[in-house]
């Protein structure tokens, strides 16, 4: 009886401590549910797959989730008070060796207008019956915004890029300012695509490109189903047909929303500790990547004057893998996790060597999904440098949430790439780095229940453990095939959130989404 009580208590504690939470990192910690500008939604790192002789890596940091693109008049600028950083460890100690820093500056160029963006093709002038003192013919509405110099772009953001390596800071500059792409307000006001294309910058540093702006949220998921205590619209075990299809069988709950993305492409030689392109079997080939957001330690409010910041930077959030903070770390520990350093992650080791999520899935399926016994050493390749991502012989380093990328693995051509990445037989995909189209919800589920990275355990069933998923297989918007790879933000005027029961589960085509 006592044992039964203890078991029940443990089960309840587990359940209450960590309800399933699958949004890649959208508002996943108490601190970022409040400070959403500093909320990192996703981090991507992959070998660029758009050709070219020089092996390059694309690094993308997405922040500020679930932006409703019609949410004027101020929309969703980057926060000028935040230091955005992408960090790389290249010597297996989970401490950064190369850092890319991004800071934003905001201008308000239409201070007398009630909204930050305005435009109409050809502009609109005061008509003949315009009351004085505004004379007929006076420009009232500026022409449609097609470039960053256009008058209608009232809220205009520029940004700086700094590389820090061995304690030395080097500015990454272009031939002019780097402008950030604004929200896609709508087709009358702006030509968003023209702005996007103009904002993809080559820099004065060879083979380095940068981009920043408001874009389609590259993540996709049955968010509402997952949050309803794993009540996904498709039973979490996919049929082979569902698993193989490049379409959606449940609604993508983040469709029609945008995020702010920062992207930088750099040559592999800028990232490895040897400064060379290492072959995949080299112990120097695998890097660890994570993103951080930081704010000034001290802010002084001076109403009615603007606040001023001072002091050193204090970390608000970090993210490496898309599954650690949201599906493994308990809610009471998430903020500490967000603010601490990866090299200290041994303090959270119990969360991923005996993941509560695995036990929740095991319980909710009444045991149909068997799980391995802890300690879950099969998950070590995600939190240390280990095969099959890092080459055999690579120093494992401390347990740390870094997105590990073997830079020696050649990119897979998009036509033959798998949304299931490494688990789908595609060596260039998650958990070897992370591409935009890697289905990390399905991958996280399969990794966490176990049996897919290491040898199958007793009770493992490939038709169950290996087929978990939410039925949302693809993004709602087409990704680009070249840097910065992200898709266009939905139009604020015409955006569509694809919901359960609506016709069209993928980009308005396909089956009705199940209710
Ligand atoms: Ca290091
Ligand atoms: Ca999307
Ligand atoms: Ca999925």
PDB file of N, CA, C and O in Angstrom, residues 256-316:
ATOM      1  N   UNK A 256       0.128  31.567 -40.262  1.00  0.00           N
ATOM      2  CA  UNK A 256      -0.385  32.935 -40.324  1.00  0.00           C
ATOM      3  C   UNK A 256       0.203  33.867 -39.286  1.00  0.00           C
ATOM      4  O   UNK A 256      -0.209  35.023 -39.206  1.00  0.00           O
ATOM      5  N   UNK A 257       1.134  33.391 -38.481  1.00  0.00           N
ATOM      6  CA  UNK A 257       1.831  34.247 -37.516  1.00  0.00           C
ATOM      7  C   UNK A 257       3.270  34.467 -37.967  1.00  0.00           C
ATOM      8  O   UNK A 257       3.830  33.662 -38.712  1.00  0.00           O
ATOM      9  N   UNK A 258       3.859  35.533 -37.477  1.00  0.00           N
ATOM     10  CA  UNK A 258       5.249  35.820 -37.827  1.00  0.00           C
ATOM     11  C   UNK A 258       6.115  35.890 -36.576  1.00  0.00           C
ATOM     12  O   UNK A 258       5.618  35.901 -35.445  1.00  0.00           O
ATOM     13  N   UNK A 259       7.412  35.882 -36.806  1.00  0.00           N
ATOM     14  CA  UNK A 259       8.414  36.055 -35.755  1.00  0.00           C
ATOM     15  C   UNK A 259       9.490  36.998 -36.291  1.00  0.00           C
ATOM     16  O   UNK A 259       9.534  37.292 -37.491  1.00  0.00           O
ATOM     17  N   UNK A 260      10.367  37.444 -35.402  1.00  0.00           N
ATOM     18  CA  UNK A 260      11.529  38.214 -35.835  1.00  0.00           C
ATOM     19  C   UNK A 260      12.733  37.286 -35.931  1.00  0.00           C
ATOM     20  O   UNK A 260      13.022  36.529 -34.993  1.00  0.00           O
ATOM     21  N   UNK A 261      13.406  37.338 -37.081  1.00  0.00           N
ATOM     22  CA  UNK A 261      14.531  36.438 -37.330  1.00  0.00           C
ATOM     23  C   UNK A 261      15.806  37.229 -37.581  1.00  0.00           C
ATOM     24  O   UNK A 261      15.785  38.275 -38.239  1.00  0.00           O
ATOM     25  N   UNK A 262      16.890  36.707 -37.038  1.00  0.00           N
ATOM     26  CA  UNK A 262      18.238  37.216 -37.315  1.00  0.00           C
ATOM     27  C   UNK A 262      19.001  36.058 -37.937  1.00  0.00           C
ATOM     28  O   UNK A 262      19.001  34.954 -37.379  1.00  0.00           O
ATOM     29  N   UNK A 263      19.624  36.286 -39.093  1.00  0.00           N
ATOM     30  CA  UNK A 263      20.341  35.207 -39.766  1.00  0.00           C
ATOM     31  C   UNK A 263      21.719  35.695 -40.185  1.00  0.00           C
ATOM     32  O   UNK A 263      21.888  36.854 -40.579  1.00  0.00           O
ATOM     33  N   UNK A 264      22.671  34.800 -40.073  1.00  0.00           N
ATOM     34  CA  UNK A 264      24.023  35.100 -40.549  1.00  0.00           C
ATOM     35  C   UNK A 264      24.595  33.833 -41.167  1.00  0.00           C
ATOM     36  O   UNK A 264      24.395  32.736 -40.640  1.00  0.00           O
ATOM     37  N   UNK A 265      25.223  34.007 -42.302  1.00  0.00           N
ATOM     38  CA  UNK A 265      25.895  32.891 -42.958  1.00  0.00           C
ATOM     39  C   UNK A 265      27.390  33.152 -42.937  1.00  0.00           C
ATOM     40  O   UNK A 265      27.842  34.249 -43.308  1.00  0.00           O
ATOM     41  N   UNK A 266      28.140  32.168 -42.479  1.00  0.00           N
ATOM     42  CA  UNK A 266      29.595  32.328 -42.372  1.00  0.00           C
ATOM     43  C   UNK A 266      30.284  31.091 -42.915  1.00  0.00           C
ATOM     44  O   UNK A 266      29.705  29.994 -42.912  1.00  0.00           O
ATOM     45  N   UNK A 267      31.530  31.236 -43.385  1.00  0.00           N
ATOM     46  CA  UNK A 267      32.246  30.040 -43.831  1.00  0.00           C
ATOM     47  C   UNK A 267      32.568  29.121 -42.650  1.00  0.00           C
ATOM     48  O   UNK A 267      32.779  29.589 -41.530  1.00  0.00           O
ATOM     49  N   UNK A 268      32.581  27.820 -42.918  1.00  0.00           N
ATOM     50  CA  UNK A 268      32.912  26.839 -41.875  1.00  0.00           C
ATOM     51  C   UNK A 268      34.247  27.183 -41.216  1.00  0.00           C
ATOM     52  O   UNK A 268      34.424  27.016 -40.006  1.00  0.00           O
ATOM     53  N   UNK A 269      35.170  27.703 -42.015  1.00  0.00           N
ATOM     54  CA  UNK A 269      36.516  27.990 -41.494  1.00  0.00           C
ATOM     55  C   UNK A 269      36.508  29.061 -40.416  1.00  0.00           C
ATOM     56  O   UNK A 269      37.463  29.180 -39.659  1.00  0.00           O
ATOM     57  N   UNK A 270      35.422  29.823 -40.329  1.00  0.00           N
ATOM     58  CA  UNK A 270      35.318  30.850 -39.296  1.00  0.00           C
ATOM     59  C   UNK A 270      34.847  30.252 -37.969  1.00  0.00           C
ATOM     60  O   UNK A 270      34.918  30.899 -36.935  1.00  0.00           O
ATOM     61  N   UNK A 271      34.383  29.007 -38.009  1.00  0.00           N
ATOM     62  CA  UNK A 271      33.748  28.418 -36.826  1.00  0.00           C
ATOM     63  C   UNK A 271      34.565  27.312 -36.166  1.00  0.00           C
ATOM     64  O   UNK A 271      34.522  27.161 -34.945  1.00  0.00           O
ATOM     65  N   UNK A 272      35.279  26.511 -36.951  1.00  0.00           N
ATOM     66  CA  UNK A 272      36.017  25.392 -36.340  1.00  0.00           C
ATOM     67  C   UNK A 272      37.257  25.910 -35.620  1.00  0.00           C
ATOM     68  O   UNK A 272      37.806  26.955 -35.963  1.00  0.00           O
ATOM     69  N   UNK A 273      37.699  25.160 -34.631  1.00  0.00           N
ATOM     70  CA  UNK A 273      38.855  25.613 -33.844  1.00  0.00           C
ATOM     71  C   UNK A 273      40.160  25.553 -34.626  1.00  0.00           C
ATOM     72  O   UNK A 273      41.115  26.253 -34.312  1.00  0.00           O
ATOM     73  N   UNK A 274      40.162  24.728 -35.688  1.00  0.00           N
ATOM     74  CA  UNK A 274      41.366  24.630 -36.512  1.00  0.00           C
ATOM     75  C   UNK A 274      41.376  25.670 -37.626  1.00  0.00           C
ATOM     76  O   UNK A 274      42.392  25.844 -38.299  1.00  0.00           O
ATOM     77  N   UNK A 275      40.234  26.326 -37.844  1.00  0.00           N
ATOM     78  CA  UNK A 275      40.145  27.273 -38.951  1.00  0.00           C
ATOM     79  C   UNK A 275      40.106  26.582 -40.305  1.00  0.00           C
ATOM     80  O   UNK A 275      40.332  27.221 -41.335  1.00  0.00           O
ATOM     81  N   UNK A 276      39.821  25.288 -40.288  1.00  0.00           N
ATOM     82  CA  UNK A 276      39.783  24.506 -41.532  1.00  0.00           C
ATOM     83  C   UNK A 276      38.415  23.856 -41.677  1.00  0.00           C
ATOM     84  O   UNK A 276      37.654  23.762 -40.715  1.00  0.00           O
ATOM     85  N   UNK A 277      38.110  23.421 -42.893  1.00  0.00           N
ATOM     86  CA  UNK A 277      36.934  22.585 -43.106  1.00  0.00           C
ATOM     87  C   UNK A 277      37.343  21.170 -42.743  1.00  0.00           C
ATOM     88  O   UNK A 277      38.129  20.534 -43.443  1.00  0.00           O
ATOM     89  N   UNK A 278      36.851  20.693 -41.620  1.00  0.00           N
ATOM     90  CA  UNK A 278      37.233  19.373 -41.117  1.00  0.00           C
ATOM     91  C   UNK A 278      36.314  18.308 -41.721  1.00  0.00           C
ATOM     92  O   UNK A 278      35.118  18.535 -41.882  1.00  0.00           O
ATOM     93  N   UNK A 279      36.859  17.131 -42.043  1.00  0.00           N
ATOM     94  CA  UNK A 279      35.972  16.052 -42.501  1.00  0.00           C
ATOM     95  C   UNK A 279      35.071  15.579 -41.362  1.00  0.00           C
ATOM     96  O   UNK A 279      35.374  15.804 -40.183  1.00  0.00           O
ATOM     97  N   UNK A 280      33.978  14.929 -41.726  1.00  0.00           N
ATOM     98  CA  UNK A 280      32.981  14.534 -40.725  1.00  0.00           C
ATOM     99  C   UNK A 280      33.558  13.612 -39.665  1.00  0.00           C
ATOM    100  O   UNK A 280      33.070  13.575 -38.531  1.00  0.00           O
ATOM    101  N   UNK A 281      34.611  12.873 -40.011  1.00  0.00           N
ATOM    102  CA  UNK A 281      35.177  11.944 -39.023  1.00  0.00           C
ATOM    103  C   UNK A 281      36.279  12.584 -38.184  1.00  0.00           C
ATOM    104  O   UNK A 281      36.984  11.905 -37.445  1.00  0.00           O
ATOM    105  N   UNK A 282      36.405  13.914 -38.295  1.00  0.00           N
ATOM    106  CA  UNK A 282      37.394  14.631 -37.484  1.00  0.00           C
ATOM    107  C   UNK A 282      36.798  15.001 -36.133  1.00  0.00           C
ATOM    108  O   UNK A 282      35.645  15.436 -36.040  1.00  0.00           O
ATOM    109  N   UNK A 283      37.594  14.891 -35.091  1.00  0.00           N
ATOM    110  CA  UNK A 283      37.126  15.263 -33.756  1.00  0.00           C
ATOM    111  C   UNK A 283      37.025  16.779 -33.611  1.00  0.00           C
ATOM    112  O   UNK A 283      36.526  17.263 -32.592  1.00  0.00           O
ATOM    113  N   UNK A 284      37.460  17.523 -34.614  1.00  0.00           N
ATOM    114  CA  UNK A 284      37.350  18.988 -34.571  1.00  0.00           C
ATOM    115  C   UNK A 284      36.207  19.499 -35.445  1.00  0.00           C
ATOM    116  O   UNK A 284      36.055  20.707 -35.632  1.00  0.00           O
ATOM    117  N   UNK A 285      35.388  18.584 -35.993  1.00  0.00           N
ATOM    118  CA  UNK A 285      34.368  19.007 -36.963  1.00  0.00           C
ATOM    119  C   UNK A 285      33.094  19.513 -36.304  1.00  0.00           C
ATOM    120  O   UNK A 285      32.349  20.291 -36.905  1.00  0.00           O
ATOM    121  N   UNK A 286      32.796  19.058 -35.092  1.00  0.00           N
ATOM    122  CA  UNK A 286      31.473  19.338 -34.508  1.00  0.00           C
ATOM    123  C   UNK A 286      31.523  20.556 -33.591  1.00  0.00           C
ATOM    124  O   UNK A 286      32.378  20.649 -32.709  1.00  0.00           O
ATOM    125  N   UNK A 287      30.603  21.464 -33.838  1.00  0.00           N
ATOM    126  CA  UNK A 287      30.483  22.670 -33.028  1.00  0.00           C
ATOM    127  C   UNK A 287      29.174  22.604 -32.234  1.00  0.00           C
ATOM    128  O   UNK A 287      28.280  21.826 -32.556  1.00  0.00           O
ATOM    129  N   UNK A 288      29.098  23.432 -31.193  1.00  0.00           N
ATOM    130  CA  UNK A 288      27.867  23.579 -30.424  1.00  0.00           C
ATOM    131  C   UNK A 288      27.372  25.006 -30.572  1.00  0.00           C
ATOM    132  O   UNK A 288      28.154  25.954 -30.493  1.00  0.00           O
ATOM    133  N   UNK A 289      26.059  25.150 -30.833  1.00  0.00           N
ATOM    134  CA  UNK A 289      25.482  26.462 -31.141  1.00  0.00           C
ATOM    135  C   UNK A 289      24.355  26.759 -30.168  1.00  0.00           C
ATOM    136  O   UNK A 289      23.572  25.867 -29.828  1.00  0.00           O
ATOM    137  N   UNK A 290      24.286  27.992 -29.693  1.00  0.00           N
ATOM    138  CA  UNK A 290      23.113  28.411 -28.941  1.00  0.00           C
ATOM    139  C   UNK A 290      22.917  29.908 -29.098  1.00  0.00           C
ATOM    140  O   UNK A 290      23.832  30.631 -29.514  1.00  0.00           O
ATOM    141  N   UNK A 291      21.716  30.369 -28.830  1.00  0.00           N
ATOM    142  CA  UNK A 291      21.393  31.792 -28.904  1.00  0.00           C
ATOM    143  C   UNK A 291      21.075  32.325 -27.520  1.00  0.00           C
ATOM    144  O   UNK A 291      20.628  31.578 -26.640  1.00  0.00           O
ATOM    145  N   UNK A 292      21.307  33.617 -27.332  1.00  0.00           N
ATOM    146  CA  UNK A 292      20.956  34.257 -26.060  1.00  0.00           C
ATOM    147  C   UNK A 292      20.347  35.625 -26.330  1.00  0.00           C
ATOM    148  O   UNK A 292      20.608  36.255 -27.356  1.00  0.00           O
ATOM    149  N   UNK A 293      19.519  36.058 -25.378  1.00  0.00           N
ATOM    150  CA  UNK A 293      19.071  37.446 -25.338  1.00  0.00           C
ATOM    151  C   UNK A 293      19.443  38.002 -23.964  1.00  0.00           C
ATOM    152  O   UNK A 293      19.337  37.297 -22.957  1.00  0.00           O
ATOM    153  N   UNK A 294      19.896  39.246 -23.949  1.00  0.00           N
ATOM    154  CA  UNK A 294      20.325  39.873 -22.698  1.00  0.00           C
ATOM    155  C   UNK A 294      19.825  41.303 -22.638  1.00  0.00           C
ATOM    156  O   UNK A 294      19.657  41.965 -23.670  1.00  0.00           O
ATOM    157  N   UNK A 295      19.597  41.763 -21.405  1.00  0.00           N
ATOM    158  CA  UNK A 295      19.221  43.156 -21.164  1.00  0.00           C
ATOM    159  C   UNK A 295      20.208  43.780 -20.191  1.00  0.00           C
ATOM    160  O   UNK A 295      20.907  43.069 -19.465  1.00  0.00           O
ATOM    161  N   UNK A 296      20.232  45.107 -20.184  1.00  0.00           N
ATOM    162  CA  UNK A 296      21.099  45.817 -19.246  1.00  0.00           C
ATOM    163  C   UNK A 296      20.697  45.497 -17.814  1.00  0.00           C
ATOM    164  O   UNK A 296      19.514  45.340 -17.495  1.00  0.00           O
ATOM    165  N   UNK A 297      21.703  45.396 -16.954  1.00  0.00           N
ATOM    166  CA  UNK A 297      21.452  45.052 -15.556  1.00  0.00           C
ATOM    167  C   UNK A 297      20.602  46.109 -14.862  1.00  0.00           C
ATOM    168  O   UNK A 297      19.804  45.805 -13.976  1.00  0.00           O
ATOM    169  N   UNK A 298      20.739  47.367 -15.292  1.00  0.00           N
ATOM    170  CA  UNK A 298      20.044  48.468 -14.606  1.00  0.00           C
ATOM    171  C   UNK A 298      19.289  49.309 -15.628  1.00  0.00           C
ATOM    172  O   UNK A 298      19.840  49.703 -16.644  1.00  0.00           O
ATOM    173  N   UNK A 299      18.004  49.531 -15.373  1.00  0.00           N
ATOM    174  CA  UNK A 299      17.202  50.453 -16.179  1.00  0.00           C
ATOM    175  C   UNK A 299      16.648  51.528 -15.261  1.00  0.00           C
ATOM    176  O   UNK A 299      16.075  51.227 -14.221  1.00  0.00           O
ATOM    177  N   UNK A 300      16.862  52.786 -15.643  1.00  0.00           N
ATOM    178  CA  UNK A 300      16.354  53.906 -14.844  1.00  0.00           C
ATOM    179  C   UNK A 300      15.167  54.524 -15.555  1.00  0.00           C
ATOM    180  O   UNK A 300      15.286  55.008 -16.683  1.00  0.00           O
ATOM    181  N   UNK A 301      13.981  54.487 -14.914  1.00  0.00           N
ATOM    182  CA  UNK A 301      12.778  55.108 -15.476  1.00  0.00           C
ATOM    183  C   UNK A 301      12.823  56.599 -15.177  1.00  0.00           C
ATOM    184  O   UNK A 301      13.087  56.994 -14.039  1.00  0.00           O
ATOM    185  N   UNK A 302      12.540  57.412 -16.196  1.00  0.00           N
ATOM    186  CA  UNK A 302      12.680  58.855 -16.034  1.00  0.00           C
ATOM    187  C   UNK A 302      11.482  59.593 -16.639  1.00  0.00           C
ATOM    188  O   UNK A 302      11.641  60.649 -17.247  1.00  0.00           O
ATOM    189  N   UNK A 303      10.291  59.043 -16.488  1.00  0.00           N
ATOM    190  CA  UNK A 303       9.119  59.658 -17.112  1.00  0.00           C
ATOM    191  C   UNK A 303       9.055  61.148 -16.765  1.00  0.00           C
ATOM    192  O   UNK A 303       9.327  61.517 -15.613  1.00  0.00           O
ATOM    193  N   UNK A 304       8.730  61.995 -17.722  1.00  0.00           N
ATOM    194  CA  UNK A 304       8.309  61.695 -19.091  1.00  0.00           C
ATOM    195  C   UNK A 304       9.460  61.535 -20.072  1.00  0.00           C
ATOM    196  O   UNK A 304       9.206  61.470 -21.270  1.00  0.00           O
ATOM    197  N   UNK A 305      10.684  61.468 -19.605  1.00  0.00           N
ATOM    198  CA  UNK A 305      11.806  61.233 -20.510  1.00  0.00           C
ATOM    199  C   UNK A 305      11.985  59.726 -20.714  1.00  0.00           C
ATOM    200  O   UNK A 305      11.545  58.924 -19.877  1.00  0.00           O
ATOM    201  N   UNK A 306      12.673  59.329 -21.791  1.00  0.00           N
ATOM    202  CA  UNK A 306      12.874  57.895 -22.014  1.00  0.00           C
ATOM    203  C   UNK A 306      13.724  57.267 -20.910  1.00  0.00           C
ATOM    204  O   UNK A 306      14.559  57.940 -20.291  1.00  0.00           O
ATOM    205  N   UNK A 307      13.530  55.992 -20.676  1.00  0.00           N
ATOM    206  CA  UNK A 307      14.358  55.248 -19.721  1.00  0.00           C
ATOM    207  C   UNK A 307      15.789  55.148 -20.252  1.00  0.00           C
ATOM    208  O   UNK A 307      16.015  55.205 -21.462  1.00  0.00           O
ATOM    209  N   UNK A 308      16.749  55.011 -19.347  1.00  0.00           N
ATOM    210  CA  UNK A 308      18.140  54.786 -19.760  1.00  0.00           C
ATOM    211  C   UNK A 308      18.648  53.495 -19.121  1.00  0.00           C
ATOM    212  O   UNK A 308      18.289  53.152 -17.996  1.00  0.00           O
ATOM    213  N   UNK A 309      19.495  52.792 -19.871  1.00  0.00           N
ATOM    214  CA  UNK A 309      20.080  51.534 -19.415  1.00  0.00           C
ATOM    215  C   UNK A 309      21.530  51.748 -19.024  1.00  0.00           C
ATOM    216  O   UNK A 309      22.226  52.578 -19.616  1.00  0.00           O
ATOM    217  N   UNK A 310      21.995  50.981 -18.055  1.00  0.00           N
ATOM    218  CA  UNK A 310      23.395  51.049 -17.668  1.00  0.00           C
ATOM    219  C   UNK A 310      23.812  49.720 -17.069  1.00  0.00           C
ATOM    220  O   UNK A 310      22.981  48.857 -16.776  1.00  0.00           O
ATOM    221  N   UNK A 311      25.117  49.571 -16.887  1.00  0.00           N
ATOM    222  CA  UNK A 311      25.640  48.344 -16.300  1.00  0.00           C
ATOM    223  C   UNK A 311      25.893  47.270 -17.337  1.00  0.00           C
ATOM    224  O   UNK A 311      25.687  47.469 -18.533  1.00  0.00           O
ATOM    225  N   UNK A 312      26.333  46.118 -16.870  1.00  0.00           N
ATOM    226  CA  UNK A 312      26.690  45.023 -17.765  1.00  0.00           C
ATOM    227  C   UNK A 312      25.420  44.336 -18.276  1.00  0.00           C
ATOM    228  O   UNK A 312      24.308  44.654 -17.855  1.00  0.00           O
ATOM    229  N   UNK A 313      25.603  43.375 -19.165  1.00  0.00           N
ATOM    230  CA  UNK A 313      24.471  42.635 -19.715  1.00  0.00           C
ATOM    231  C   UNK A 313      24.084  41.490 -18.782  1.00  0.00           C
ATOM    232  O   UNK A 313      24.944  40.859 -18.161  1.00  0.00           O
ATOM    233  N   UNK A 314      22.798  41.225 -18.712  1.00  0.00           N
ATOM    234  CA  UNK A 314      22.280  40.143 -17.891  1.00  0.00           C
ATOM    235  C   UNK A 314      21.404  39.268 -18.784  1.00  0.00           C
ATOM    236  O   UNK A 314      20.474  39.763 -19.434  1.00  0.00           O
ATOM    237  N   UNK A 315      21.691  37.980 -18.811  1.00  0.00           N
ATOM    238  CA  UNK A 315      21.007  37.078 -19.747  1.00  0.00           C
ATOM    239  C   UNK A 315      19.546  36.866 -19.353  1.00  0.00           C
ATOM    240  O   UNK A 315      19.238  36.573 -18.200  1.00  0.00           O
ATOM    241  N   UNK A 316      18.670  37.003 -20.342  1.00  0.00           N
ATOM    242  CA  UNK A 316      17.243  36.741 -20.132  1.00  0.00           C
ATOM    243  C   UNK A 316      16.912  35.311 -20.546  1.00  0.00           C
ATOM    244  O   UNK A 316      16.206  34.591 -19.866  1.00  0.00           O
TER     245      UNK A 316
END
